[in-house]
Coordinates of C-alpha atoms in Angstrom, one line a residue:
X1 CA 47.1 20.9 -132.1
X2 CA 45.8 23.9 -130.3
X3 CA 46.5 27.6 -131.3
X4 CA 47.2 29.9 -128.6
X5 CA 48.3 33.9 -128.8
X6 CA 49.3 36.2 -126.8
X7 CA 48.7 40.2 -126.8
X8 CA 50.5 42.1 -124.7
X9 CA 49.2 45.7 -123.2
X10 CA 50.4 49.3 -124.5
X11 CA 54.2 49.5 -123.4
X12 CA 54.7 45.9 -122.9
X13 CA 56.2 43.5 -125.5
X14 CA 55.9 40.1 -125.8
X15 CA 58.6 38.2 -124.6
X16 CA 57.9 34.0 -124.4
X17 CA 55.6 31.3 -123.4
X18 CA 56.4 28.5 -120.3
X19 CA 55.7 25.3 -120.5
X20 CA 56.1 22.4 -122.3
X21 CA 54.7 21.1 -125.6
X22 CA 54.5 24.1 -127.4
X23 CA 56.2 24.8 -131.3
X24 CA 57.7 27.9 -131.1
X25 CA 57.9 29.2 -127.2
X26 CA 59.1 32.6 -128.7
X27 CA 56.3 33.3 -131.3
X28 CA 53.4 35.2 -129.6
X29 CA 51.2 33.4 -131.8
X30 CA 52.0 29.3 -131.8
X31 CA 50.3 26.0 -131.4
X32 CA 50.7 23.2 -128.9
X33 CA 49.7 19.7 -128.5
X34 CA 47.9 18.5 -126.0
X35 CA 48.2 15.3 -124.7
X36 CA 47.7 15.9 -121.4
X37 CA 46.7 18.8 -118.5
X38 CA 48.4 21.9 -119.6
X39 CA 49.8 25.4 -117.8
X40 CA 51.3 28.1 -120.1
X41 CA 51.9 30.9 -119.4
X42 CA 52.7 34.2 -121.4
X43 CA 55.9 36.2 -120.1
X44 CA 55.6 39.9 -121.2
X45 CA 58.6 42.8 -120.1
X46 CA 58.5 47.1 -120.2
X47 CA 59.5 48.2 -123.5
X48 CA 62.0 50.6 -123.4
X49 CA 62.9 54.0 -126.1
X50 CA 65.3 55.7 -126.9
X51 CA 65.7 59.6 -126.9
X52 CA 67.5 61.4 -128.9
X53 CA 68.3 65.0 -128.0
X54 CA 70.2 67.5 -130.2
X55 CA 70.6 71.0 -131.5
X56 CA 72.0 71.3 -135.4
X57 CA 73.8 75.2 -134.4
X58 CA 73.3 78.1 -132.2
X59 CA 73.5 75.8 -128.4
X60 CA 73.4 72.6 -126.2
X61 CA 70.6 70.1 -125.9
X62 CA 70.3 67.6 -123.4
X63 CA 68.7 64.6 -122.6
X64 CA 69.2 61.6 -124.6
X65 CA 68.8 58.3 -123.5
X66 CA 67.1 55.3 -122.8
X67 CA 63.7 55.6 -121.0
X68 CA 60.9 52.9 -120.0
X69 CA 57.3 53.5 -121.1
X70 CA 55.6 55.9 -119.5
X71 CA 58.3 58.0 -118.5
X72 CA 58.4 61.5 -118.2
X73 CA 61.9 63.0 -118.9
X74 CA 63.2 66.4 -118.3
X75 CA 65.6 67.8 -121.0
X76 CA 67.0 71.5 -121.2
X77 CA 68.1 73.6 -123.6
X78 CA 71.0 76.3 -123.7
X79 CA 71.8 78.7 -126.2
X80 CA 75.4 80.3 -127.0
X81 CA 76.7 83.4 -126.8
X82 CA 74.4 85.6 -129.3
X83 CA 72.1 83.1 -129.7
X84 CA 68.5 82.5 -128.2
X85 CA 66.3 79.5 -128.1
X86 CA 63.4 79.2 -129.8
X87 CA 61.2 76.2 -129.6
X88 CA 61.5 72.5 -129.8
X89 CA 61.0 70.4 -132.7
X90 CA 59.9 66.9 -133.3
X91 CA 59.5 65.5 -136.6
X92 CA 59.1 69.3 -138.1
X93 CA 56.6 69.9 -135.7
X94 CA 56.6 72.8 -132.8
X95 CA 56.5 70.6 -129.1
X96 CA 57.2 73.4 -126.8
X97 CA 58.5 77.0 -126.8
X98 CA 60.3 76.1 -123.3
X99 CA 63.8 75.8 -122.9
X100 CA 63.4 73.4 -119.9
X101 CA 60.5 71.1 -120.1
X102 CA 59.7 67.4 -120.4
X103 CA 58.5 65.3 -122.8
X104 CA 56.1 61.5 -122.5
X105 CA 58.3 58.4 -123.7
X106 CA 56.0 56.4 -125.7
X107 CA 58.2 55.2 -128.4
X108 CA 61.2 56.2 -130.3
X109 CA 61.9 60.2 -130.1
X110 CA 64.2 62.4 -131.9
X111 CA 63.9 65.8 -130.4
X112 CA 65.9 69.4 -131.6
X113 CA 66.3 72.3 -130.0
X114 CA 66.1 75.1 -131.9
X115 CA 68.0 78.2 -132.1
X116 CA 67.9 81.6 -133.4
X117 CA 70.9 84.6 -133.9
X118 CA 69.6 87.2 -131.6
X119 CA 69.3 90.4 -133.4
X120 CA 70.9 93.4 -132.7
X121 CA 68.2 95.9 -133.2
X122 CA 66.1 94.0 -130.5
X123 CA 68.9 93.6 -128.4
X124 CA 70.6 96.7 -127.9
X125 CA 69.1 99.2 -125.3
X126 CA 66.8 102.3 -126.4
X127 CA 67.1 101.3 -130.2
X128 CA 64.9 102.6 -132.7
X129 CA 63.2 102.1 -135.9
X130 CA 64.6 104.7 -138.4
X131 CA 63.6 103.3 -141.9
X132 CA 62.8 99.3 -143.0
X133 CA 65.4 97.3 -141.5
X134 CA 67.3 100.5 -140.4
X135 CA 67.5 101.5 -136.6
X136 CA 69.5 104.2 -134.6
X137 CA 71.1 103.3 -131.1
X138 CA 71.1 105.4 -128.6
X139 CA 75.0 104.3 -127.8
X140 CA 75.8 102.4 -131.0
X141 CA 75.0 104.4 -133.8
X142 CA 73.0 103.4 -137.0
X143 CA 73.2 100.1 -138.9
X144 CA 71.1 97.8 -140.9
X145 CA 69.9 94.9 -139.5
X146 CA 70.2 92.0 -142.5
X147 CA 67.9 88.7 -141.7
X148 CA 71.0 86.0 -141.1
X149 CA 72.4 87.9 -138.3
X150 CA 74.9 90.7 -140.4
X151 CA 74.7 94.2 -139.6
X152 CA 75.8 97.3 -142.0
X153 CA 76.9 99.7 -139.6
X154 CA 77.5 103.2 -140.5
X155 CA 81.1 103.7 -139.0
X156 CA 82.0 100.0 -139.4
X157 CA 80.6 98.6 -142.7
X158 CA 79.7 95.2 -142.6
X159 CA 80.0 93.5 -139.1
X160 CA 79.0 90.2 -137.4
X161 CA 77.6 91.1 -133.7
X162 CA 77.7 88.5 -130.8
X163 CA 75.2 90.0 -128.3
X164 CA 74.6 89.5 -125.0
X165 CA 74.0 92.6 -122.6
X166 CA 72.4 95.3 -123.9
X167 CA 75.3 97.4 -123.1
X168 CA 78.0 95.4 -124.9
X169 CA 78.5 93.8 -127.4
X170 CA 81.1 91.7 -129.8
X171 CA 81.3 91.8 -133.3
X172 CA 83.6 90.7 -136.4
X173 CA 85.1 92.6 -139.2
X174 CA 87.1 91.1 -141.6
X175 CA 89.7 94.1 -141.3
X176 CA 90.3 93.4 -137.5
X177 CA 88.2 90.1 -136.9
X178 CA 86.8 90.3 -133.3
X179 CA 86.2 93.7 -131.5
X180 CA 84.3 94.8 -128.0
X181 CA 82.2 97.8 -127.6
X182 CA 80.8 98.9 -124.6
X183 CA 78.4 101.8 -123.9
X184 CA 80.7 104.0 -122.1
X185 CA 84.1 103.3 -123.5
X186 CA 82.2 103.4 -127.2
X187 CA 81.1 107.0 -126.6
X188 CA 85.2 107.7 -125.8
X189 CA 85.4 106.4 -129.4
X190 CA 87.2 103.5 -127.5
X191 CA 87.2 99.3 -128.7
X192 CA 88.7 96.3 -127.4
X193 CA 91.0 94.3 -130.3
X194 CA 91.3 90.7 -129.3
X195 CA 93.8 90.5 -131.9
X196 CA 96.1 93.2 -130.3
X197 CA 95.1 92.8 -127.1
X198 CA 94.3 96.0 -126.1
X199 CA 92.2 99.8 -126.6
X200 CA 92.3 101.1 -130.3
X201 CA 90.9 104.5 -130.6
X202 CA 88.9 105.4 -133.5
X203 CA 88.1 108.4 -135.7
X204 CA 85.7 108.9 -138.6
X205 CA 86.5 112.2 -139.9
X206 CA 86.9 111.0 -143.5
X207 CA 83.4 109.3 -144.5
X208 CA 84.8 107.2 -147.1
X209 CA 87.5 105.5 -144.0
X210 CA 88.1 105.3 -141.1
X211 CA 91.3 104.8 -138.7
X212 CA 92.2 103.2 -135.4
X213 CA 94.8 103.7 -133.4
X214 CA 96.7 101.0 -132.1
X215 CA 98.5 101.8 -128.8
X216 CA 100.1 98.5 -128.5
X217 CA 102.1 99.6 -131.8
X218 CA 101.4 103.0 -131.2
X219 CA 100.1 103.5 -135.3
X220 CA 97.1 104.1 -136.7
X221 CA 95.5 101.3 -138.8
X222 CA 93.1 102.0 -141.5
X223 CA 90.0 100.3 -141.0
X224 CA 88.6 99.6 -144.7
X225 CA 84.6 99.3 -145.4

């Protein structure tokens, strides 16, 4: 009995032997008796990965999928609404700070894209630093910027902003849930309810509260901090 082995090259896997004679054709390593002139041959195939491409919050990653050796595959990254990327992720590990890039199949992959809350003091045009954490805008007043993406705003009280123009913005209260601002209708003391549907006016002559008024109902509402 003769021993025979096969090893097969960097993204390659061993597949079988042909021929006859042999003990296990589909063990790389085998023996096989000879008994007379002898041709085997080792059969060897690609391996193939797969890739797997995700985000946990904050956007859409794509890319997954199947890939041969060697292959280099594109995959993208696209935040949501008030969110920004941030860098790609394998095993912990920064791969690129690119939301479009590609990435060197040459095994198994699980790649996340990574997001971040864009913040509203660094988001919101001609803002500036007033006191740690604090900024003044030069169209939406003062607030607090917290690190998870709240805002204390000085009219408003707490608020969740959704940012994407530097100009506008969304944000959530708990009184009203979801509101617009824009730069020129804001400075009229003017927001967009998406529960009503329509303009409130606001007022903030009393620091302790302040009041909208609802022309859809044609009241005023009180807007609690």
């Amino acid at each position: 009995m003769v021993t025979i082995s096969a090893t097969p090259q960097t993204g390659y896997s061993f597949l079988q032997w042909n021929g006859g004679g042999l003990t296990n054709p589909f063990e790389s390593t085998t023996t096989i008796k000879i008994t007379e002139d002898a041709n085997i041959s080792a059969e060897f195939v690609i391996q193939y990965y797969s890739l797997s491409v995700g985000a946990e919050f904050g956007g859409d990653a794509k890319g997954s999928g199947s890939f041969r050796h060697g292959s280099v595959v594109s995959i993208s990254a696209t935040a949501a609404q008030g969110y920004q990327f941030e860098y790609w992720e394998i095993d912990g590990e920064s791969y690129s700070i690119y939301p479009f890039t590609t990435i060197d199949i040459k095994s198994d992959l699980n790649i996340s894209a990574v997001f971040s809350i864009k913040p509203l003091s660094s988001n919101l045009e001609v803002t500036s630093l007033i006191a740690l954490d604090w900024y003044d805008s030069s169209w939406f007043g003062v607030f607090f910027q917290s690190d998870n993406g709240w805002v204390y705003h000085l009219e408003f009280g707490w608020i969740f902003p959704i940012i994407n123009q530097s100009e506008n913005l969304w944000f959530w209260s708990q009184k009203l849930g979801w509101i617009w601002a824009g730069e020129e209708t804001y400075s009229e003391q003017y927001l967009w309810s998406e529960a009503f549907q329509n303009w409130i006016s606001w007022e903030n002559n009393d620091l302790d509260s302040i009041r909208y008024f609802d022309f859809l109902n044609d009241q005023w509402v009180d807007w609690e901090r």
